[in-house]
Coordinates of C-alpha atoms and ligand atoms in Angstrom, one line a residue:
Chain A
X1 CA -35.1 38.5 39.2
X2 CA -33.3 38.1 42.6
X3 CA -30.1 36.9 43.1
X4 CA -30.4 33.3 43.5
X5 CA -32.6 33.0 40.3
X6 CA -30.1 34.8 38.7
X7 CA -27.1 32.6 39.7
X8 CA -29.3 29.5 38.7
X9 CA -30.2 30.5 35.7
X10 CA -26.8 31.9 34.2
X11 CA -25.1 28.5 35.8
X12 CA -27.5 26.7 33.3
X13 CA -27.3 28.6 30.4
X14 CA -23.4 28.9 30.8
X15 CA -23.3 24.7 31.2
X16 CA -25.8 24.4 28.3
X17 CA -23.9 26.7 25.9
X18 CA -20.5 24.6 26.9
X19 CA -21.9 21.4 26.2
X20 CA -23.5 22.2 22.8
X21 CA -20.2 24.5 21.8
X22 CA -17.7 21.5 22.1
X23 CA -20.1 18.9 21.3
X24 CA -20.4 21.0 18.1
X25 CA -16.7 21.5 18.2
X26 CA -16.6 17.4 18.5
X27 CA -19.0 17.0 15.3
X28 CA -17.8 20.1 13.4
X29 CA -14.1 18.1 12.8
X30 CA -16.7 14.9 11.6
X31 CA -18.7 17.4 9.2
X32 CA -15.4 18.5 7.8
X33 CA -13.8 15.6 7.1
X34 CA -17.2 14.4 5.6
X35 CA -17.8 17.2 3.4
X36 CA -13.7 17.8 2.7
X37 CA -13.7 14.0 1.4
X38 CA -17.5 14.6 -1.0
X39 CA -15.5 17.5 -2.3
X40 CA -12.8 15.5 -3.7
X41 CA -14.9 12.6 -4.5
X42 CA -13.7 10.2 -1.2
X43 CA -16.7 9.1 1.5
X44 CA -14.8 10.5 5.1
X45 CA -15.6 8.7 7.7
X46 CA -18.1 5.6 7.3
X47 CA -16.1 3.0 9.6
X48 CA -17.5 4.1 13.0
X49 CA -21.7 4.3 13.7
X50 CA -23.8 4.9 11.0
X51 CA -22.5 7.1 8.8
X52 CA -18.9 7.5 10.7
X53 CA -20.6 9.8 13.2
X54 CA -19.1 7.9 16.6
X55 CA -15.8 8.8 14.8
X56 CA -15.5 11.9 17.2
X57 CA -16.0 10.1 20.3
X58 CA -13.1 7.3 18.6
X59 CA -10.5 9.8 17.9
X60 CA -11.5 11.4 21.4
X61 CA -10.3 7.9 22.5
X62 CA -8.0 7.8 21.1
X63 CA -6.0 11.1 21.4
X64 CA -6.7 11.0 25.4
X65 CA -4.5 7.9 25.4
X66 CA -1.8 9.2 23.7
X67 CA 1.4 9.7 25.2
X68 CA 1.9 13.2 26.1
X69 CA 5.3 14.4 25.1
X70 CA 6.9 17.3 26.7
X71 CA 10.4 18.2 24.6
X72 CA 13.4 19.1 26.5
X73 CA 13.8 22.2 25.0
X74 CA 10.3 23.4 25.7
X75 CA 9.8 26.2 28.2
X76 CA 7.5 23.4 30.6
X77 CA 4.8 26.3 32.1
X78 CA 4.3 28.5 29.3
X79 CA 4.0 25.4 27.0
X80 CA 1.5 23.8 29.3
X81 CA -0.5 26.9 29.8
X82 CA -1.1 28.0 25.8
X83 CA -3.5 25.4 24.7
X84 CA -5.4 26.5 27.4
X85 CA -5.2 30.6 26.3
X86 CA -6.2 29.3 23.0
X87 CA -9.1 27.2 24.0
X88 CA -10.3 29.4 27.0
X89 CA -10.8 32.4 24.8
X90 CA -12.7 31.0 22.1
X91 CA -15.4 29.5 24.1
X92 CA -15.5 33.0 25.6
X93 CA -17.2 34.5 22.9
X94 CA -19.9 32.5 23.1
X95 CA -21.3 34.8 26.4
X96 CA -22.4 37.8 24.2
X97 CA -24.4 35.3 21.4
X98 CA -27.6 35.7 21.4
X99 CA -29.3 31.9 20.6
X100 CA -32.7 32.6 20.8
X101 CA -35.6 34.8 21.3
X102 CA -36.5 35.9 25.3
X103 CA -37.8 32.7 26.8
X104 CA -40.6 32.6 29.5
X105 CA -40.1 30.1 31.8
X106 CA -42.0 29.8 35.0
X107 CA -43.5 33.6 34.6
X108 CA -39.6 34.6 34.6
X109 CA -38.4 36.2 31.2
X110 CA -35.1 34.7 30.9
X111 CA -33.0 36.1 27.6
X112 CA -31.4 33.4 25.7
X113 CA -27.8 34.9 26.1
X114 CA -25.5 34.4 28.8
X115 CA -24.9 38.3 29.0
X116 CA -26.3 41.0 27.2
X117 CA -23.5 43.3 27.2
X118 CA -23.5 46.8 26.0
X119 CA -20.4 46.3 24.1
X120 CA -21.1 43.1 23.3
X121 CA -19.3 43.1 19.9
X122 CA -16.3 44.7 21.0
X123 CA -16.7 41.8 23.6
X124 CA -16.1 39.6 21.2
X125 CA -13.4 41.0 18.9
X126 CA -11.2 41.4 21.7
X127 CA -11.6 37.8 23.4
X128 CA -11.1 36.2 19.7
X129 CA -7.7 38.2 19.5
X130 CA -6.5 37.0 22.8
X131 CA -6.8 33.1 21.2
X132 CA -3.4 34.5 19.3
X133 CA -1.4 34.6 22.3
X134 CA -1.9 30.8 22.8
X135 CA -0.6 30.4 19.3
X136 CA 2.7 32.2 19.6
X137 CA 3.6 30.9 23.2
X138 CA 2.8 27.5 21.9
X139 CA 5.8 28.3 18.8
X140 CA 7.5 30.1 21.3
X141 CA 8.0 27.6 24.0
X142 CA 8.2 24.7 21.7
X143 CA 11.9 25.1 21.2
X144 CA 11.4 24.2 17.5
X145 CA 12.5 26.1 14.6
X146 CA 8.6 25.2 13.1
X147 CA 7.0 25.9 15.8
X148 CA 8.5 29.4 16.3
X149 CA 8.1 30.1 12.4
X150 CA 4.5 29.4 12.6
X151 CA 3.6 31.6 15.8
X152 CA 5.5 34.5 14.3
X153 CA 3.6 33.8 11.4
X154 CA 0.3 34.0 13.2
X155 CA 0.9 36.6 15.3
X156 CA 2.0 39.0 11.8
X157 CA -1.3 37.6 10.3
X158 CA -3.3 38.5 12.9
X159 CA -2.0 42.0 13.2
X160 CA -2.5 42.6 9.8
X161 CA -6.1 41.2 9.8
X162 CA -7.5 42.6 12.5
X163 CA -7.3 46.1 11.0
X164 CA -9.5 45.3 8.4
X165 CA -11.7 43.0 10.9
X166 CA -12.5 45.8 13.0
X167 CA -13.4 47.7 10.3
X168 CA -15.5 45.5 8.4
X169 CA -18.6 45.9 11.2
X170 CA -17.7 49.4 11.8
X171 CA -20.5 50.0 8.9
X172 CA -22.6 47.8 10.5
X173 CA -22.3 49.3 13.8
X174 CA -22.8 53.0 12.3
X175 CA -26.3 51.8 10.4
X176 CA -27.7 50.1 14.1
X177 CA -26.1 52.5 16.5
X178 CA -25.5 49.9 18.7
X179 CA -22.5 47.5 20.0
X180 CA -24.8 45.0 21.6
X181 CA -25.3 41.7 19.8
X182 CA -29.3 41.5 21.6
X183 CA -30.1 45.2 19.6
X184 CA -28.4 44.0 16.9
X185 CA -30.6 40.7 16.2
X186 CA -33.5 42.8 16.9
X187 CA -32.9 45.5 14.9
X188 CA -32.9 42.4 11.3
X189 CA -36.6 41.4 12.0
X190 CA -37.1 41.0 8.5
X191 CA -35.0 39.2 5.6
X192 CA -34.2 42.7 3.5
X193 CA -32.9 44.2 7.4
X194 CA -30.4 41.7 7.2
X195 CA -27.3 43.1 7.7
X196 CA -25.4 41.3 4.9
X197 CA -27.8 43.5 2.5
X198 CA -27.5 47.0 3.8
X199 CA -23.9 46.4 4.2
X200 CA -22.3 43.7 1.7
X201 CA -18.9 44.4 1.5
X202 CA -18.7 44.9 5.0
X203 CA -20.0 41.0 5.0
X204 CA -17.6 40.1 2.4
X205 CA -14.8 41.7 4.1
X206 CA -16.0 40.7 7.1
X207 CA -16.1 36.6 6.0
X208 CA -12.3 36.8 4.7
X209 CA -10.8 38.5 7.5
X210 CA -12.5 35.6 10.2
X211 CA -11.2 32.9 7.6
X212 CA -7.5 34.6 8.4
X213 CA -8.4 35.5 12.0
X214 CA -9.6 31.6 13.1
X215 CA -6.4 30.6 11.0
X216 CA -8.2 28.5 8.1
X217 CA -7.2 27.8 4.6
X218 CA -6.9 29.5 2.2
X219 CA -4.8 31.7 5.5
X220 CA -3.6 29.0 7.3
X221 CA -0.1 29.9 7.5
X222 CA 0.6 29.0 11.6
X223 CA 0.0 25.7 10.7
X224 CA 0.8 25.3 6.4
X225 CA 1.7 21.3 6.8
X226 CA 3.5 21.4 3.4
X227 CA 6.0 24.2 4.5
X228 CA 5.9 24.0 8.8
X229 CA 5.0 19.9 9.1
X230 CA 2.6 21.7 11.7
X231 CA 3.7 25.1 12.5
X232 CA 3.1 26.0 15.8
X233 CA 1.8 22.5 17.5
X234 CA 4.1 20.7 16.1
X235 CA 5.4 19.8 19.2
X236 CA 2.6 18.9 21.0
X237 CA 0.7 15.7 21.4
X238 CA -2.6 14.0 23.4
X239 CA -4.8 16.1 24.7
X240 CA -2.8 19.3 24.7
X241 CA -2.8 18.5 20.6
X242 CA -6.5 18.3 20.6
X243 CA -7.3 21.1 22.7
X244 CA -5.3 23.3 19.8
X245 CA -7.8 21.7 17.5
X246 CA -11.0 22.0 19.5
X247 CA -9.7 26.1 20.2
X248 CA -10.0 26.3 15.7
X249 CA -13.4 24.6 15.6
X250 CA -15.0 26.5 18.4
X251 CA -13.1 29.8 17.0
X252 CA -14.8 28.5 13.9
X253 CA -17.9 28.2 15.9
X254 CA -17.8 31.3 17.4
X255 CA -16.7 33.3 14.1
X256 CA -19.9 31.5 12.5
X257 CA -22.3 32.5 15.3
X258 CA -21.3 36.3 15.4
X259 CA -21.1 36.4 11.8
X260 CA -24.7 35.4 11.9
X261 CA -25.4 37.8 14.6
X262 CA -24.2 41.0 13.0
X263 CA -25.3 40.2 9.2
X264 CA -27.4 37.0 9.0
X265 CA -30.3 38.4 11.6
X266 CA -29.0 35.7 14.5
X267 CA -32.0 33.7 15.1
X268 CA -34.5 35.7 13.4
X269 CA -36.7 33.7 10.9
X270 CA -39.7 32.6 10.0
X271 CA -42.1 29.5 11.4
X272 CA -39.3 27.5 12.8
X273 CA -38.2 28.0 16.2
X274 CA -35.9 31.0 16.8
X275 CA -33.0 28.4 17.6
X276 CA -33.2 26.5 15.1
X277 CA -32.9 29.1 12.5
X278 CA -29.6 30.3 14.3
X279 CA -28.2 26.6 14.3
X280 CA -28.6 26.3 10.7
X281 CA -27.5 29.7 9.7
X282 CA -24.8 28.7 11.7
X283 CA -24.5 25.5 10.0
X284 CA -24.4 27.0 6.8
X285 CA -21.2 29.3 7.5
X286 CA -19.6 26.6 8.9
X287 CA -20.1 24.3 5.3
X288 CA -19.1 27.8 3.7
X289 CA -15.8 27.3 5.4
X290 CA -15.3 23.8 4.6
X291 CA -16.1 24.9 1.2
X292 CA -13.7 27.8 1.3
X293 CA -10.8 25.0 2.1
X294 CA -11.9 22.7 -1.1
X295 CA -11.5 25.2 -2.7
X296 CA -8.5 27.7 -2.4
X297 CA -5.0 26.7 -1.8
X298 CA -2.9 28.5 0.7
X299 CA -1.7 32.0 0.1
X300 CA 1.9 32.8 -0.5
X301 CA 3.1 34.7 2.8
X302 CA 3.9 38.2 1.1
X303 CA 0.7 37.7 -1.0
X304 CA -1.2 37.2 2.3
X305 CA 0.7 40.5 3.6
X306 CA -0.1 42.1 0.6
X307 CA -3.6 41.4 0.3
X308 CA -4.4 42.1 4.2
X309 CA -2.7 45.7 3.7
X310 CA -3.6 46.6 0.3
X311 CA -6.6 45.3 -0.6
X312 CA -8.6 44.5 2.4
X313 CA -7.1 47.1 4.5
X314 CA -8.0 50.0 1.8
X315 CA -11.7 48.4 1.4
X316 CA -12.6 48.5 4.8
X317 CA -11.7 52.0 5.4
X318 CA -13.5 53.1 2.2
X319 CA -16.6 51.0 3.1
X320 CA -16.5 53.0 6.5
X321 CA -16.3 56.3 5.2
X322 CA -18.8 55.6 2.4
X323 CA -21.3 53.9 4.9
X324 CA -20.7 57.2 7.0
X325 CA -21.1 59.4 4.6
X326 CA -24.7 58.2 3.8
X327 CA -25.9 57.7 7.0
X328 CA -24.8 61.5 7.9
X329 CA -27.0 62.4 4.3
Chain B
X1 CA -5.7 46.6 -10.6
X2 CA -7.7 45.1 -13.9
X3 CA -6.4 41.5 -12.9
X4 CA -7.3 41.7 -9.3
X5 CA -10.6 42.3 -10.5
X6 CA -11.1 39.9 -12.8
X7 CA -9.8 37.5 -10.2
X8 CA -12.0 38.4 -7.6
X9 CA -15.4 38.5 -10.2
X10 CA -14.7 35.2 -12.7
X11 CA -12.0 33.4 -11.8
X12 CA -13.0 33.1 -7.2
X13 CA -17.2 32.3 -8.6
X14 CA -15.5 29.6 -11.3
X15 CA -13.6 28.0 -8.7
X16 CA -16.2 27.7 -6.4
X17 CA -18.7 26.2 -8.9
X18 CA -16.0 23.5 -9.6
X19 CA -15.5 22.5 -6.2
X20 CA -19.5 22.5 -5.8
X21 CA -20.3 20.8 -8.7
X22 CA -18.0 17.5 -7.6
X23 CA -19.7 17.7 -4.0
X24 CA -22.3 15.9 -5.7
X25 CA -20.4 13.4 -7.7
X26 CA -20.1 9.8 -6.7
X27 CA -17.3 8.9 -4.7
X28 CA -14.6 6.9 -6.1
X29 CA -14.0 5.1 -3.0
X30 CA -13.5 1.1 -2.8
X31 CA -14.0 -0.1 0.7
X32 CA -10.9 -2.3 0.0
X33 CA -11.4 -5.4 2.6
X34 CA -14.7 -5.6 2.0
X35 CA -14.8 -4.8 -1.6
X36 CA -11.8 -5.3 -4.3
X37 CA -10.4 -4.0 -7.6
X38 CA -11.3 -6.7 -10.4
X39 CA -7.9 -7.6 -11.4
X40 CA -6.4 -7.0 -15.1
X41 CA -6.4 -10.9 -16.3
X42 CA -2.7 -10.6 -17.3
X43 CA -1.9 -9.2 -13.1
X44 CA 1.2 -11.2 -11.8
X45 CA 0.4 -11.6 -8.3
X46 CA 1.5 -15.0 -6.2
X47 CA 2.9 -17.7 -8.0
X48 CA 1.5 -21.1 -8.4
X49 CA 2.5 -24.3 -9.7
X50 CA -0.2 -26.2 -12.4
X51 CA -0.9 -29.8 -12.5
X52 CA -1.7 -32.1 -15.5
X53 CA -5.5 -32.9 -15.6
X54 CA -4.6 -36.9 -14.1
X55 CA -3.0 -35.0 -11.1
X56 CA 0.7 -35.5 -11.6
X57 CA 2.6 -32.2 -11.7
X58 CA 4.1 -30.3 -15.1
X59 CA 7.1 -29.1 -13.8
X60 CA 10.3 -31.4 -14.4
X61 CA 12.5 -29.5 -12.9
X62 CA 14.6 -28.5 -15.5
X63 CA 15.7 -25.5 -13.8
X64 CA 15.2 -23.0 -16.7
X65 CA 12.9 -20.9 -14.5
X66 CA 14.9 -20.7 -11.8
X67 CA 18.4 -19.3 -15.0
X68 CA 15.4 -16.7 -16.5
X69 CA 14.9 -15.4 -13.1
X70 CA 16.6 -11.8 -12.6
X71 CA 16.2 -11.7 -8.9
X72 CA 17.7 -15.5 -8.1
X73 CA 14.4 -16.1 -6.2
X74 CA 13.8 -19.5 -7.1
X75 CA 15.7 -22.8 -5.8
X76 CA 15.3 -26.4 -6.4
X77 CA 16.8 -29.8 -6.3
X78 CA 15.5 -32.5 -8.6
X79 CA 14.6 -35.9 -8.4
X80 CA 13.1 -39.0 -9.9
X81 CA 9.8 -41.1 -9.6
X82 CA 9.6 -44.5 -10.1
X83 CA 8.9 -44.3 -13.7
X84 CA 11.9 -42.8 -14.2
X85 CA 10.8 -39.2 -14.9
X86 CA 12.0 -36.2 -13.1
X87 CA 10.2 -34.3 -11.0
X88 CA 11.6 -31.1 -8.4
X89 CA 11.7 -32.7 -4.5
X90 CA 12.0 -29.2 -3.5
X91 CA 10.8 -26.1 -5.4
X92 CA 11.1 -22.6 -3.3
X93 CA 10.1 -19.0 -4.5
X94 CA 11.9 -16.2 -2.1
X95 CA 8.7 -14.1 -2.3
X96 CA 10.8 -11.0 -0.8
X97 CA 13.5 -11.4 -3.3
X98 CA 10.7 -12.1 -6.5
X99 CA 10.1 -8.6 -7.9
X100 CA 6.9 -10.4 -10.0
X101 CA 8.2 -10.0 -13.8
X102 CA 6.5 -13.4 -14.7
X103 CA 10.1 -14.0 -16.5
X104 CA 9.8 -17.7 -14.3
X105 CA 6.3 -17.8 -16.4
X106 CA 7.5 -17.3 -20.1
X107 CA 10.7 -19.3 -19.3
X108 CA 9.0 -22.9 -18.1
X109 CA 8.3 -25.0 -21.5
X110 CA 6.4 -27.5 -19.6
X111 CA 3.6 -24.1 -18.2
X112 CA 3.6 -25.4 -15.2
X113 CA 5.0 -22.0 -13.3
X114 CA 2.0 -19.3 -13.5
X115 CA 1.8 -16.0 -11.6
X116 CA -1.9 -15.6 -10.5
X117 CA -4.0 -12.7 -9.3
X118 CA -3.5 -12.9 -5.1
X119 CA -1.8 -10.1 -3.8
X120 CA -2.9 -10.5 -0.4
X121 CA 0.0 -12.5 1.3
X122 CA 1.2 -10.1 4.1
X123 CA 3.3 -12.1 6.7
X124 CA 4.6 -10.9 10.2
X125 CA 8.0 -13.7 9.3
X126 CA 10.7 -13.2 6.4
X127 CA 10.3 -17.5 6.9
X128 CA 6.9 -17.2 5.8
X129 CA 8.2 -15.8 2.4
X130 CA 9.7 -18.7 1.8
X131 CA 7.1 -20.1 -0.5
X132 CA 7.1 -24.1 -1.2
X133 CA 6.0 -26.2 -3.6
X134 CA 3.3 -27.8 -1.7
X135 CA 1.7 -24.3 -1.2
X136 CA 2.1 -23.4 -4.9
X137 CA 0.1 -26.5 -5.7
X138 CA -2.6 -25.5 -3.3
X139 CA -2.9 -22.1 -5.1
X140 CA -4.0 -23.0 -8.3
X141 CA -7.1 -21.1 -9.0
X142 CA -10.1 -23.7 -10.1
X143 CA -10.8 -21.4 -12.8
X144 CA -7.9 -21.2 -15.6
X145 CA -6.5 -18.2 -16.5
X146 CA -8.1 -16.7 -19.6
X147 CA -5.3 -16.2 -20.9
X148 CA -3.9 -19.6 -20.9
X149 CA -5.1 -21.2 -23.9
X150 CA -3.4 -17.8 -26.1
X151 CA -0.2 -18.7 -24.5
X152 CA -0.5 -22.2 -25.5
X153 CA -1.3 -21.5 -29.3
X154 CA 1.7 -18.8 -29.1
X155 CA 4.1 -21.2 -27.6
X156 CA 3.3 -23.6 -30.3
X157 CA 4.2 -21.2 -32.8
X158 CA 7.1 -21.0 -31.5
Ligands
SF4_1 S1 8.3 -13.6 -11.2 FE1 10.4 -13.0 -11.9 S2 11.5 -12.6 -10.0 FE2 9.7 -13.8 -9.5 S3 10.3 -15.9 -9.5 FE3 9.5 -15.5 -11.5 S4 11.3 -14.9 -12.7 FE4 11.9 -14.7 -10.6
SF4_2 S1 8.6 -24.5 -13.4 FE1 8.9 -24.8 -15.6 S2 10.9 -23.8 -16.0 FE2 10.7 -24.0 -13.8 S3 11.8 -25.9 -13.4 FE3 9.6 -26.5 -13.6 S4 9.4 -27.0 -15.7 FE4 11.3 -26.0 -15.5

């Protein structure tokens, strides 16, 4: 492929994979409110299109016309820049996905990722741990006692979680031999490869620690309303507001899409189209979450401390040696 | 270490059936403007005055409506017709000062004072509380209160 065709194509595939990551970001908040309110027996959204699903582009609307406040206490740079460092690196992650099978197009074979790195998955667990940073300069810079209590809140989560994330794919990355997300998907070609059954408490582990690490209930502690009115944005407004948002849904995006990369076989399926399966498995991790926060309430903070260190912490380790241990037999 | 355990196995699975089994329940939702709450028959919502079937109105004004009242919401000044019988020339509920006990109800002896089943009587004015006569006569529902007919035998008794 020479070097024009090269620049073409990745300029394409990066634009494509923006537009459908926030347009999913956009209708991932709809599905959650949709599904949150059929959990506890309300409708969601019904006011706007059919079936409230031009409520997105309304609260779009309407959060661009808000006022955007800046307090006087705020540290003005720092607390412009960290929305962005939490948006910026959760669309990031999104470059080592693999979407689909190797296209042809025009006689050129053109793999449906936007780069097949090497170490594509330590790719990823490094960009999704920078998304942190934006959490505690936003409660840092705030000048607000909330706001400061929930980034130091997230940033103590975080280190306490991504022990036990790291490990939970260590297994998985012992049975391929691999740390690119392309090898990866091709090594599940059928349903019993499937990561999630040659490694299941890596998956299990694997599932809590990305509910903690994208800061969802049952660990949403930066934010806990009932304790922090909104932890760490609680000072911000408009768009800066909604670009805090849009960084959880496309962290919960992203978290969705690698899960299904390292232990749901990515887009490998049968009779459908290879994208398709990887939207819905996607799709499906994404309702799992929604159906995570119906059902748990938020952990205590020294129970969430507790369980990162003792229980999942523990696991993980043991679930690497034991993985190691047969693969050596 | 037991406990953990039997968290994690029975009590995590059990919650999650819970929450799934009510995904597929009907929501209880009312889409309020467009649709409404039947009302209890006995609600006391807005207040209005009723009329004798030839037209002329119950109330005489005898003011016991306006003693039984525990928030002083009601005011009028009497008068007489050319028959010589009394009638109120002005007759004003304070609808922000009326807490809606239906005390005003139960006190009239002529039942000419009812509270009916509007609740919809939001107002951007605290002059457009002030609620007349004229007005309560226009709010008589065309269809009597179900009700009404009980409290007539009860009042007899009485
Ligand atoms: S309902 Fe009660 S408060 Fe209201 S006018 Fe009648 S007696 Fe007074
Ligand atoms: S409404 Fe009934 S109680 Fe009140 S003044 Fe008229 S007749 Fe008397």
């Amino acid at each position: 492929m020479s070097t024009v065709t090269f620049l073409i194509v990745s300029a394409v595939k990066v634009t494509v994979i923006v537009t459908v990551v926030l347009m999913g970001v956009a209708w991932a908040t709809w599905l959650e409110r949709k599904l949150l309110g059929r959990f506890q027996h309300r409708i969601g959204p019904n006011m706007a299109g059919p079936y409230g699903l031009l409520q997105p582009i309304a609260d779009a609307i309407k959060l661009i016309f808000k006022e955007d406040i800046v307090p006087d206490k705020a540290e003005k740079i720092t607390y412009a820049l960290a929305p962005i460092i939490s948006f910026i690196p959760a669309l990031l992650s999104f470059a080592v996905v693999p979407v689909s099978d190797t296209l042809t197009i025009f006689g050129q074979k053109i793999d449906m990722v936007i780069s097949d790195l090497n170490i594509g998955i330590l790719f990823v667990f490094a960009v999704t741990s920078l998304g942190v940073y934006g959490m505690v300069l936003a409660g840092w810079s705030s000048g607000s006692k909330y706001s400061l209590l929930g980034g130091i809140r997230s940033s103590a989560q975080m280190i306490s979680y991504e022990v036990s994330y790291g490990l939970s794919i260590i297994g998985v990355i012992l049975l391929a031999n691999t740390l690119s997300m392309v090898e990866l998907v091709e090594q599940q070609d059928s349903f019993f490869n499937w990561f999630i059954f040659r490694q299941p408490l890596g998956f299990v582990l694997f599932v809590i620690c990305a509910v903690a690490e994208t800061n969802r209930s049952p660990f949403d502690l930066p934010e806990a309303e009932s304790e922090l009115v909104a932890g760490y944005l609680t000072e911000y407004s408009s768009m800066r507001y909604s670009l805090f948002f849009m960084a959880e849904y496309a962290n919960m995006i992203a978290v969705s899409s690698v899960a299904t990369t390292i232990f749901l076989g990515g887009w490998q399926g049968p009779i459908l189209p290879p994208f398709l399966w990887f939207v819905i498995k996607v799709f499906f991790f994404m309702c799992f979450y929604i159906w995570i926060r119906a059902t748990l309430p938020r952990l205590r903070y020294d129970m969430l401390m507790n369980f990162g260190w003792k229980v999942l912490f523990p696991l993980a380790l043991a679930n690497v040696m034991v993985t190691a241990f047969l693969q050596r037999l | 270490m037991f406990d953990f355990v039997k968290t994690v196995l029975i009590a995590l699975p059990k919650g999650f059936y819970t929450t799934f089994k009510h995904l597929f329940k009907k929501p209880v939702t009312l889409q309020y403007p467009k649709e409404k709450m039947p009302m209890a028959p006995r609600y006391r919502g807005l207040h209005y005055l009723e009329k004798y079937e030839d037209g002329s109105e119950r109330c005489v004004c005898c003011g016991l409506c306006a003693s039984a009242c525990p928030a002083d919401a009601i005011y009028m000044e009497p008068a007489e017709n050319e028959k010589g019988e009394r009638y109120s020339e002005v007759y004003e509920i304070n609808l922000l000062r009326c807490i809606y006990c239906g005390f005003c109800e139960e006190a009239c002896p002529e039942e000419a004072i009812f509270l009916g089943h509007e609740y919809e009587f939001s107002n951007d004015s605290r002059d457009a509380f002030i609620y007349t006569k004229g007005q309560m006569l226009a709010n008589r529902p065309t269809k009597e209160k179900p009700f009404k007919k009980i409290i007539r035998k009860v009042r007899r008794i009485f």
